[in-house]
């Protein structure tokens, strides 16, 4: 095996699969699936599951299906189906022709239910949802059997047929399997496997008014598709006995049928990871949409400027475990920074401009200096220099402390790729704000010149005034504040009111005129930025992907 898609050494699932293979099981190959419910956009937690399932398939030369778990027509939408496909592809995985829908199996699933009825293992129950809950018992008390539990097979067959034919209203009847109302495992207390819902389904239309429950549809869909390892999150651990019971009682051979394996969900600081909550953010207009760059969705991260490589790297790093944990978002940012450092073109951009006039530089002169695209190779581009330039307001201080190595009255700095300048005069407006600096330059201090090697502590980025392009830059902070008692608190109370700052008067170098949407740059000394999807030539918009400072490395050093 060449490059592992998962960190297999710390991945207990690989051990389980290896054991199966050693026992001679699943000789036809390993087959996994990624089974999203199309009721929202995919988030970074799903990315973990995608990397795991598609990664296992790759590492074992097996297959991975994309299966839409579309058994709940009320919450599902075609928009989600499309976005999910786009996101999985963007992450770098392929399901080839194996895209399936649980709704494709509705007829087969119905037949399995009929089979269970015929075997005396399923019955139609008239209890209401509340009654079913009441009869179910608790962790400490056994449940009570439904009064409808002993209906004859004939009656059950007739009623189930009538359920399908639409003879009953929503909630009037359900189909349940007959297992054990006193089982210590509550999910084994006669779980419901079909419910009535007179709802149009986005794929099957009005063909059905009964829909299978997830716990029934999922194991059977796995078996129908020949899945070998059905990997899901920890909360399904208690459902595993039913998974096995169902496949056993529907006639699937113990040796070849799928096996459910649970792993811990990904949780990340400063964020929420449930589609229900993410939908609330969208519907309450707290964000601009599912792909708002502050969203932990795959489409949000894409728009923010994250690369698929960095997300895959992150998923490999966090590993796969059996117990829930919280990952610091700094680790994800670290992976993004590592990748962008390798690929993001270096350019100069001034976010909060301060004009500098170089008084001894000829008025109509313009020079072009070479600037390196990446530190790791020789590709370069030209940047124009002239008598008037912009520097960052923060790079000048009138009353500077000793250690301030940027520009101060009478002080000198080097302009990156260009000359050394000296601050001669500070111009202020009536309110006392600094609005311009008058400087002089040392004409021989650029590369190759007589004073090029003069030692100067500070180097500043800059943009030539007549050549500068205007840009909007969006600076993002975390959408949610992290609190000690984060999990108990209503997450809407954790919203950070300062999660977006828009800078309208930024100046960027002219090479960015045609910067295409999605292009990634390092603005020297400032951070990594990505061209937003709404950007166009003449109306440039950048999103700050991540700053340059790596807090993750610091966190690791402290440990
Ligand atoms: P949510 O609670 O966000 O709606 P879900 O589990 O209901 O998540 P599904 O669409 O059913 O969403 O999930 C598809 C697959 O992704 C499942 O196999 C699920 O286990 C996995 N998954 C979902 N959230 C996470 C997460 N945070 N970490 C790892 N895997 C996840
Ligand atoms: Mg779900």
Coordinates of C-alpha atoms and ligand atoms in Angstrom, one line a residue:
X1 CA 0.0 0.0 0.0
X2 CA 1.5 3.3 -1.0
X3 CA 0.1 6.4 0.6
X4 CA -2.4 5.6 3.3
X5 CA -5.6 7.6 3.1
X6 CA -6.1 7.2 6.8
X7 CA -3.7 7.2 9.7
X8 CA -4.0 3.5 9.8
X9 CA -1.6 2.9 12.6
X10 CA -3.9 4.6 15.1
X11 CA -7.1 3.3 13.4
X12 CA -8.8 0.4 15.1
X13 CA -11.0 -0.1 12.1
X14 CA -8.1 -1.2 10.0
X15 CA -7.3 -3.8 12.6
X16 CA -10.9 -5.1 12.5
X17 CA -10.8 -5.3 8.7
X18 CA -7.4 -7.0 8.7
X19 CA -8.8 -9.6 11.2
X20 CA -11.7 -10.3 8.9
X21 CA -9.4 -10.7 5.9
X22 CA -7.2 -13.0 7.8
X23 CA -10.2 -15.2 8.7
X24 CA -10.9 -15.4 5.0
X25 CA -14.0 -13.3 5.2
X26 CA -15.1 -10.8 2.5
X27 CA -12.8 -12.4 -0.1
X28 CA -14.6 -10.5 -2.8
X29 CA -13.2 -7.3 -1.5
X30 CA -13.8 -4.5 1.0
X31 CA -16.9 -2.4 0.3
X32 CA -17.9 0.7 2.3
X33 CA -20.4 3.4 1.8
X34 CA -21.0 7.0 2.7
X35 CA -24.7 7.4 3.5
X36 CA -25.7 11.1 4.0
X37 CA -29.2 12.1 4.6
X38 CA -29.9 14.8 2.0
X39 CA -31.3 17.3 4.6
X40 CA -28.5 19.8 4.6
X41 CA -25.0 20.6 3.3
X42 CA -22.1 18.5 4.4
X43 CA -19.9 19.7 7.2
X44 CA -16.4 18.9 8.3
X45 CA -17.7 16.1 10.5
X46 CA -19.0 14.4 7.3
X47 CA -15.5 15.0 5.8
X48 CA -14.1 12.8 8.4
X49 CA -16.6 10.1 7.5
X50 CA -16.0 10.6 3.8
X51 CA -12.2 10.3 4.2
X52 CA -12.6 7.3 6.3
X53 CA -15.0 5.4 4.1
X54 CA -13.5 6.3 0.7
X55 CA -10.0 6.1 2.2
X56 CA -10.6 2.5 3.4
X57 CA -11.9 1.6 0.0
X58 CA -8.8 3.0 -1.6
X59 CA -6.3 1.5 0.8
X60 CA -7.8 -2.0 0.4
X61 CA -8.4 -1.7 -3.3
X62 CA -12.1 -1.9 -2.6
X63 CA -15.2 0.1 -3.4
X64 CA -17.1 2.9 -1.7
X65 CA -20.7 3.8 -2.6
X66 CA -22.4 7.1 -2.2
X67 CA -25.8 6.4 -0.8
X68 CA -28.5 9.0 -0.1
X69 CA -30.4 8.0 2.9
X70 CA -33.7 9.5 1.7
X71 CA -36.3 7.9 3.9
X72 CA -37.6 11.2 5.4
X73 CA -39.3 13.1 2.6
X74 CA -40.3 16.1 4.7
X75 CA -36.8 17.4 5.3
X76 CA -35.1 16.4 2.1
X77 CA -34.3 18.5 -1.0
X78 CA -32.7 18.2 -4.4
X79 CA -30.4 21.2 -3.6
X80 CA -28.8 19.1 -0.9
X81 CA -28.4 16.1 -3.2
X82 CA -26.5 18.2 -5.7
X83 CA -24.3 20.0 -3.1
X84 CA -23.4 16.7 -1.4
X85 CA -22.1 15.3 -4.7
X86 CA -20.1 18.4 -5.5
X87 CA -18.5 18.4 -2.0
X88 CA -17.5 14.7 -2.1
X89 CA -15.9 15.2 -5.5
X90 CA -14.2 18.3 -4.4
X91 CA -12.7 16.5 -1.5
X92 CA -11.1 14.2 -4.1
X93 CA -13.2 11.1 -4.0
X94 CA -15.1 9.2 -6.6
X95 CA -18.0 6.8 -6.3
X96 CA -17.8 6.0 -10.1
X97 CA -21.2 4.8 -11.1
X98 CA -22.2 3.7 -7.6
X99 CA -24.5 6.5 -6.5
X100 CA -27.6 5.0 -4.9
X101 CA -30.7 6.1 -3.1
X102 CA -32.4 4.2 -0.3
X103 CA -35.6 5.1 -2.1
X104 CA -34.5 2.9 -5.0
X105 CA -35.0 0.0 -2.6
X106 CA -38.4 0.9 -1.3
X107 CA -40.0 -2.0 -3.1
X108 CA -37.4 -4.5 -1.8
X109 CA -37.6 -3.1 1.7
X110 CA -41.4 -3.5 1.6
X111 CA -40.9 -7.2 0.6
X112 CA -38.6 -7.7 3.5
X113 CA -41.2 -6.3 5.8
X114 CA -43.8 -8.7 4.4
X115 CA -41.4 -11.5 4.9
X116 CA -41.0 -10.6 8.5
X117 CA -44.8 -10.5 8.9
X118 CA -45.2 -13.9 7.3
X119 CA -42.6 -15.3 9.6
X120 CA -44.6 -13.9 12.6
X121 CA -41.8 -11.4 13.4
X122 CA -43.6 -8.2 12.6
X123 CA -47.0 -6.7 13.5
X124 CA -49.2 -3.7 12.8
X125 CA -49.6 -1.7 15.9
X126 CA -52.4 0.9 16.5
X127 CA -50.8 2.6 19.6
X128 CA -50.2 6.3 19.2
X129 CA -46.6 7.6 19.2
X130 CA -47.1 8.8 22.8
X131 CA -48.4 5.4 23.8
X132 CA -45.6 3.6 22.1
X133 CA -43.1 5.7 24.1
X134 CA -45.0 5.0 27.3
X135 CA -45.1 1.3 26.7
X136 CA -41.4 1.2 25.8
X137 CA -40.3 1.4 29.5
X138 CA -37.1 3.0 30.6
X139 CA -33.5 2.0 31.2
X140 CA -34.4 0.7 34.6
X141 CA -37.9 -0.7 33.8
X142 CA -38.9 -3.2 31.2
X143 CA -41.5 -2.2 28.6
X144 CA -45.1 -3.5 28.2
X145 CA -46.3 -5.5 25.3
X146 CA -48.6 -3.7 22.8
X147 CA -52.2 -5.1 22.9
X148 CA -51.9 -5.5 19.1
X149 CA -48.8 -7.6 19.3
X150 CA -50.6 -10.9 18.8
X151 CA -52.6 -10.1 15.7
X152 CA -52.7 -13.0 13.3
X153 CA -50.3 -13.1 10.4
X154 CA -53.3 -12.7 8.0
X155 CA -54.6 -9.7 9.8
X156 CA -51.2 -8.1 9.8
X157 CA -50.7 -8.8 6.1
X158 CA -54.1 -7.2 5.3
X159 CA -53.5 -4.2 7.5
X160 CA -50.0 -3.6 6.1
X161 CA -51.3 -3.8 2.6
X162 CA -54.0 -1.3 3.5
X163 CA -51.3 1.0 5.1
X164 CA -49.5 1.0 1.7
X165 CA -52.8 1.6 -0.1
X166 CA -53.4 4.8 1.9
X167 CA -56.4 3.6 3.9
X168 CA -55.1 5.2 7.1
X169 CA -54.1 8.6 8.2
X170 CA -50.6 9.6 9.3
X171 CA -49.7 8.2 12.7
X172 CA -52.8 5.9 12.8
X173 CA -50.8 2.7 12.5
X174 CA -47.2 1.6 12.4
X175 CA -45.4 -1.7 11.6
X176 CA -43.2 -3.0 14.3
X177 CA -40.9 -6.0 14.7
X178 CA -41.6 -8.5 17.5
X179 CA -38.4 -8.9 19.5
X180 CA -38.5 -8.5 23.3
X181 CA -40.2 -5.8 25.3
X182 CA -38.1 -6.6 28.3
X183 CA -34.7 -6.4 26.6
X184 CA -32.2 -4.4 28.5
X185 CA -31.4 -2.7 25.2
X186 CA -34.4 -0.3 24.5
X187 CA -33.8 -0.3 20.8
X188 CA -34.7 -4.0 20.8
X189 CA -38.1 -3.4 22.4
X190 CA -40.3 -4.0 19.3
X191 CA -38.8 -1.1 17.2
X192 CA -41.1 0.6 14.6
X193 CA -40.0 -0.2 11.1
X194 CA -42.7 1.6 9.0
X195 CA -44.7 4.7 9.5
X196 CA -47.5 6.3 7.6
X197 CA -46.7 9.7 6.0
X198 CA -48.8 11.1 3.2
X199 CA -45.9 13.2 1.9
X200 CA -44.6 13.6 -1.6
X201 CA -41.1 12.2 -1.9
X202 CA -38.6 14.1 -4.1
X203 CA -37.8 11.0 -6.0
X204 CA -40.7 8.6 -5.7
X205 CA -43.4 11.2 -5.8
X206 CA -46.7 9.9 -4.4
X207 CA -46.0 6.3 -5.0
X208 CA -45.6 5.7 -1.3
X209 CA -47.4 6.9 1.8
X210 CA -45.5 4.5 4.1
X211 CA -41.8 5.1 4.7
X212 CA -39.3 2.7 6.3
X213 CA -37.5 3.9 9.4
X214 CA -33.8 4.5 9.3
X215 CA -32.9 1.5 11.6
X216 CA -34.8 -0.8 9.2
X217 CA -33.7 0.7 5.9
X218 CA -30.1 1.2 6.7
X219 CA -28.9 -2.3 7.4
X220 CA -30.9 -3.7 4.6
X221 CA -29.6 -1.1 2.1
X222 CA -26.1 -2.1 3.2
X223 CA -26.8 -5.7 2.6
X224 CA -28.5 -5.1 -0.7
X225 CA -25.4 -3.2 -1.9
X226 CA -23.0 -5.9 -0.7
X227 CA -21.4 -3.5 1.9
X228 CA -18.8 -5.4 4.0
X229 CA -18.2 -2.8 6.7
X230 CA -20.9 -0.3 7.6
X231 CA -19.1 2.4 9.5
X232 CA -21.2 4.8 11.5
X233 CA -20.9 7.1 14.5
X234 CA -20.9 6.1 18.1
X235 CA -24.6 6.9 18.9
X236 CA -25.5 3.9 16.8
X237 CA -23.7 1.4 19.0
X238 CA -26.9 0.5 20.8
X239 CA -28.6 -0.1 17.5
X240 CA -26.0 -2.7 16.5
X241 CA -27.9 -5.7 18.0
X242 CA -31.0 -4.7 15.9
X243 CA -28.7 -4.3 12.8
X244 CA -27.6 -7.9 13.3
X245 CA -31.0 -9.2 14.3
X246 CA -32.6 -7.7 11.2
X247 CA -30.1 -9.1 8.7
X248 CA -30.2 -12.5 10.4
X249 CA -34.0 -12.6 10.2
X250 CA -34.1 -11.4 6.6
X251 CA -31.9 -14.3 5.7
X252 CA -28.5 -12.7 5.2
X253 CA -25.6 -15.1 5.8
X254 CA -23.6 -14.3 8.9
X255 CA -20.3 -14.8 7.1
X256 CA -20.8 -12.4 4.2
X257 CA -23.3 -9.9 5.5
X258 CA -22.2 -6.3 6.5
X259 CA -20.8 -5.6 9.9
X260 CA -21.5 -2.3 11.7
X261 CA -18.5 -0.6 13.2
X262 CA -18.8 2.6 15.3
X263 CA -16.3 5.4 15.6
X264 CA -16.3 8.8 17.5
X265 CA -17.9 11.8 15.9
X266 CA -15.7 14.8 15.1
X267 CA -16.3 17.8 17.3
X268 CA -14.3 21.1 16.9
X269 CA -14.0 24.1 19.2
X270 CA -15.8 27.3 18.2
X271 CA -18.2 25.5 16.0
X272 CA -21.4 23.3 15.9
X273 CA -21.7 20.2 13.9
X274 CA -25.3 19.4 13.5
X275 CA -27.2 20.0 10.3
X276 CA -30.2 21.0 12.4
X277 CA -28.2 23.8 14.0
X278 CA -26.5 24.8 10.9
X279 CA -29.9 25.1 9.2
X280 CA -31.0 27.4 12.0
X281 CA -28.0 29.7 11.2
X282 CA -29.0 29.9 7.6
X283 CA -32.8 30.3 8.2
X284 CA -32.3 32.9 10.8
X285 CA -30.0 34.8 8.4
X286 CA -27.2 34.8 10.9
X287 CA -25.0 33.7 8.0
X288 CA -25.4 34.5 4.3
X289 CA -26.1 30.8 3.4
X290 CA -24.8 27.3 3.7
X291 CA -21.5 28.3 2.0
X292 CA -20.9 31.4 4.2
X293 CA -17.2 31.3 4.8
X294 CA -17.8 31.2 8.6
X295 CA -19.8 28.0 8.3
X296 CA -18.1 24.6 9.1
X297 CA -19.6 23.2 6.0
X298 CA -17.4 21.9 3.2
X299 CA -18.8 24.5 0.9
X300 CA -18.1 27.2 3.5
X301 CA -14.5 26.1 3.9
X302 CA -14.1 25.9 0.1
X303 CA -15.3 29.5 -0.2
X304 CA -13.0 30.6 2.7
X305 CA -10.1 29.2 0.8
X306 CA -9.4 25.8 2.4
X307 CA -8.0 23.2 0.1
X308 CA -9.2 19.6 -0.2
X309 CA -5.6 18.5 0.6
X310 CA -5.6 20.4 3.9
X311 CA -9.0 18.9 4.9
X312 CA -7.8 15.4 4.1
X313 CA -4.6 16.0 5.9
X314 CA -6.6 17.1 9.0
X315 CA -8.8 14.0 8.9
X316 CA -5.7 11.8 8.7
X317 CA -4.1 13.6 11.6
X318 CA -7.1 13.5 14.0
X319 CA -7.3 9.7 13.6
X320 CA -10.3 7.5 14.3
X321 CA -11.2 6.5 17.9
X322 CA -13.9 4.9 20.0
X323 CA -14.4 7.8 22.4
X324 CA -15.7 11.3 21.7
X325 CA -13.4 14.2 21.9
X326 CA -13.1 17.9 21.0
X327 CA -10.5 18.9 18.5
X328 CA -9.0 22.4 18.7
X329 CA -9.8 24.4 15.6
X330 CA -6.2 25.6 15.6
X331 CA -5.2 22.1 14.4
X332 CA -7.4 22.4 11.3
X333 CA -6.0 25.9 10.6
X334 CA -2.5 24.5 11.0
X335 CA -3.2 22.0 8.3
X336 CA -4.6 24.7 6.0
X337 CA -1.7 27.0 6.6
X338 CA 0.8 24.1 5.9
X339 CA -0.8 23.5 2.5
X340 CA -1.3 27.1 1.5
X341 CA 2.3 27.8 2.4
X342 CA 3.2 25.4 -0.4
X343 CA 0.8 26.7 -3.0
X344 CA -0.3 30.3 -2.4
X345 CA 1.3 32.9 -4.6
X346 CA 3.0 35.7 -2.6
X347 CA 1.6 39.1 -3.4
X348 CA 1.5 42.5 -1.8
X349 CA -1.7 44.0 -0.4
X350 CA -2.3 46.9 1.9
X351 CA -5.4 46.4 4.0
X352 CA -5.5 49.8 5.8
X353 CA -3.6 52.2 3.5
X354 CA -1.4 55.1 4.5
X355 CA 0.0 57.2 1.7
X356 CA 3.8 57.7 1.5
X357 CA 5.3 60.2 -0.9
X358 CA 9.0 59.7 -1.7
X359 CA 10.1 63.3 -2.3
X360 CA 13.4 62.6 -4.0
X361 CA 12.0 60.0 -6.4
X362 CA 11.3 61.5 -9.9
X363 CA 7.7 62.4 -10.5
X364 CA 7.0 60.4 -13.7
X365 CA 9.3 57.6 -13.1
X366 CA 8.2 54.0 -12.7
X367 CA 10.3 50.9 -12.1
X368 CA 9.4 47.3 -12.1
X369 CA 10.8 45.0 -9.5
X370 CA 10.8 41.2 -9.5
X371 CA 8.8 39.5 -6.8
X372 CA 9.0 35.9 -6.0
X373 CA 5.8 33.8 -6.5
X374 CA 6.7 31.1 -4.0
X375 CA 9.7 30.8 -1.7
X376 CA 10.3 27.3 -3.0
X377 CA 10.8 28.0 -6.7
X378 CA 12.1 30.6 -9.1
X379 CA 8.9 31.8 -10.7
X380 CA 8.5 35.6 -10.3
X381 CA 6.2 38.4 -11.3
X382 CA 6.8 42.2 -11.7
X383 CA 5.5 44.8 -9.4
X384 CA 5.6 48.5 -10.2
X385 CA 7.2 51.1 -8.0
X386 CA 6.6 54.9 -8.1
X387 CA 6.9 58.1 -6.2
X388 CA 3.7 57.4 -4.3
X389 CA 3.1 54.2 -2.4
X390 CA 0.8 52.8 0.2
X391 CA 2.0 51.1 3.4
X392 CA -0.1 49.8 6.3
X393 CA -1.3 52.3 8.8
X394 CA -0.1 49.9 11.5
X395 CA 3.4 50.0 10.1
X396 CA 3.9 53.6 11.1
X397 CA 4.0 54.9 14.7
X398 CA 4.7 58.5 15.6
X399 CA 5.7 57.8 19.2
X400 CA 7.2 54.4 18.8
X401 CA 8.7 52.2 21.5
X402 CA 12.3 51.2 21.2
X403 CA 11.5 47.7 19.8
X404 CA 9.3 49.1 17.0
X405 CA 11.2 48.2 13.9
X406 CA 8.7 49.5 11.4
X407 CA 8.5 53.1 10.3
X408 CA 8.8 56.1 12.7
X409 CA 9.8 59.7 12.3
X410 CA 13.4 59.9 11.3
X411 CA 13.5 56.1 11.0
X412 CA 14.4 53.8 8.1
X413 CA 12.8 50.7 6.7
X414 CA 13.3 48.5 3.7
X415 CA 10.4 48.3 1.2
X416 CA 10.2 44.6 0.2
X417 CA 12.0 44.0 -3.2
X418 CA 12.7 47.8 -3.5
X419 CA 14.5 50.6 -1.7
X420 CA 15.2 51.7 1.8
X421 CA 13.2 54.8 2.7
X422 CA 13.5 57.3 5.6
X423 CA 10.6 59.1 7.2
X424 CA 11.2 62.8 7.0
X425 CA 7.8 64.4 7.7
X426 CA 4.4 63.4 9.1
X427 CA 1.3 65.1 7.6
X428 CA -1.9 65.2 9.7
X429 CA -5.4 66.3 9.1
X430 CA -7.2 68.9 11.3
X431 CA -8.2 66.2 13.7
X432 CA -4.6 65.1 14.2
X433 CA -4.8 61.9 12.2
X434 CA -1.8 60.9 10.3
X435 CA -2.8 61.0 6.6
X436 CA 0.5 60.9 4.7
X437 CA 4.2 60.5 5.2
X438 CA 6.9 62.3 3.3
X439 CA 10.0 60.1 2.9
X440 CA 13.2 60.0 1.0
X441 CA 14.8 57.0 -0.5
X442 CA 18.3 55.7 -0.9
X443 CA 18.6 55.2 -4.7
X444 CA 21.3 52.6 -4.5
X445 CA 19.7 50.4 -1.9
X446 CA 17.8 48.0 -4.2
X447 CA 19.1 44.7 -5.3
X448 CA 22.5 45.0 -7.0
X449 CA 22.9 48.6 -5.8
X450 CA 25.9 49.9 -3.8
X451 CA 24.0 50.1 -0.5
X452 CA 21.8 47.1 -1.1
X453 CA 23.2 45.2 1.8
X454 CA 22.8 48.0 4.3
X455 CA 21.4 46.4 7.5
X456 CA 17.8 47.6 8.2
X457 CA 15.7 45.8 10.8
X458 CA 12.2 46.3 9.3
X459 CA 10.9 45.3 5.9
X460 CA 7.5 46.5 4.9
X461 CA 5.1 45.5 2.1
X462 CA 3.7 48.2 0.0
X463 CA 1.7 49.0 -3.2
X464 CA 2.3 51.7 -5.7
X465 CA -0.5 54.3 -5.6
X466 CA -1.1 54.9 -9.3
X467 CA -1.0 51.1 -10.0
X468 CA -3.0 49.9 -7.0
X469 CA -6.3 48.1 -7.5
X470 CA -9.1 48.7 -5.0
X471 CA -10.3 45.6 -3.2
X472 CA -12.8 44.6 -0.6
X473 CA -11.3 42.3 2.1
X474 CA -13.4 40.3 4.5
X475 CA -11.8 39.3 7.7
X476 CA -13.5 36.5 9.6
X477 CA -13.4 35.5 13.2
X478 CA -15.1 32.4 14.7
X479 CA -18.8 32.3 14.4
X480 CA -19.2 30.9 17.9
X481 CA -17.4 31.8 21.1
X482 CA -16.0 28.8 23.0
X483 CA -17.3 28.6 26.5
X484 CA -16.6 26.2 29.4
X485 CA -20.1 24.9 29.5
X486 CA -20.4 25.1 25.7
X487 CA -22.5 22.0 25.4
X488 CA -25.2 23.0 27.8
X489 CA -25.7 26.4 26.5
X490 CA -28.0 27.2 23.7
X491 CA -25.6 27.6 20.8
X492 CA -27.3 30.8 19.6
X493 CA -26.2 32.5 22.7
X494 CA -22.6 31.7 21.8
X495 CA -22.7 33.7 18.5
X496 CA -19.8 36.0 18.2
X497 CA -21.2 39.4 17.1
X498 CA -17.8 40.4 15.6
X499 CA -17.3 37.4 13.3
X500 CA -17.1 39.5 10.1
X501 CA -15.2 42.7 9.5
X502 CA -15.4 44.2 6.0
X503 CA -12.5 46.4 4.8
X504 CA -13.6 48.4 1.8
X505 CA -10.5 50.5 1.0
X506 CA -7.8 47.9 0.5
X507 CA -5.1 48.3 -2.1
X508 CA -3.6 45.3 -3.9
X509 CA -0.8 45.0 -6.5
X510 CA -1.9 45.2 -10.2
X511 CA -1.0 41.5 -10.9
X512 CA -4.3 40.6 -9.2
X513 CA -6.5 42.3 -11.8
X514 CA -7.7 39.0 -13.3
X515 CA -7.5 37.0 -10.1
X516 CA -10.0 34.2 -10.6
X517 CA -12.6 33.2 -8.1
X518 CA -11.1 30.6 -5.7
X519 CA -7.5 31.6 -6.3
X520 CA -5.3 31.6 -3.2
X521 CA -2.7 34.1 -2.2
X522 CA -0.4 34.9 0.6
X523 CA -0.6 38.7 1.3
X524 CA 2.9 39.2 2.5
X525 CA 3.1 39.7 6.3
X526 CA -0.7 39.6 6.5
X527 CA -2.1 36.1 5.9
X528 CA -3.7 33.8 3.4
X529 CA -6.5 35.1 1.3
X530 CA -8.8 33.6 -1.3
X531 CA -10.7 35.3 -4.1
X532 CA -14.4 35.2 -3.2
X533 CA -17.0 33.7 -5.6
X534 CA -18.6 37.2 -6.0
X535 CA -15.3 38.8 -7.0
X536 CA -14.7 40.0 -10.6
X537 CA -12.1 42.1 -12.4
X538 CA -12.7 45.7 -11.3
X539 CA -14.6 44.6 -8.2
X540 CA -12.1 42.4 -6.3
X541 CA -13.3 40.6 -3.1
X542 CA -10.9 38.6 -0.9
X543 CA -11.7 36.4 2.1
X544 CA -9.1 36.0 4.7
X545 CA -8.6 32.2 4.9
X546 CA -6.3 32.1 7.8
X547 CA -3.7 34.4 9.4
X548 CA 0.0 33.6 9.4
X549 CA 0.5 33.0 13.0
X550 CA 0.3 29.3 13.9
X551 CA -1.2 28.9 17.3
X552 CA -1.4 25.1 17.0
X553 CA 2.4 24.7 16.9
X554 CA 2.5 26.7 20.1
X555 CA -0.2 24.6 21.7
X556 CA 1.8 21.5 20.9
X557 CA 5.0 22.9 22.3
X558 CA 3.3 23.7 25.6
X559 CA 2.1 20.1 25.9
Ligands
LIG1 P1 -26.0 15.7 11.7 O1 -26.3 15.4 13.1 O2 -25.0 16.7 11.5 O3 -27.2 15.9 10.9 P2 -26.0 13.0 10.8 O4 -25.2 11.9 11.3 O5 -27.5 13.0 11.0 O6 -25.3 14.4 11.2 P3 -26.0 12.1 8.1 O7 -26.3 12.8 6.8 O8 -26.9 11.0 8.5 O9 -25.9 13.2 9.2 O10 -24.5 11.5 8.1 C1 -23.8 10.8 7.1 C2 -22.6 10.1 7.6 O11 -21.7 11.1 8.2 C3 -23.0 9.2 8.7 O12 -22.4 8.0 8.5 C4 -22.6 9.8 10.0 O13 -22.2 8.9 10.9 C5 -21.4 10.7 9.5 N1 -21.2 11.9 10.3 C6 -22.1 12.8 10.6 N2 -21.6 13.7 11.4 C7 -20.3 13.3 11.8 C8 -19.3 13.8 12.6 N3 -19.4 15.0 13.3 N4 -18.1 13.1 12.7 C9 -18.0 12.0 11.9 N5 -18.9 11.5 11.1 C10 -20.1 12.1 11.0
LIG2 MG1 -28.8 11.5 10.4

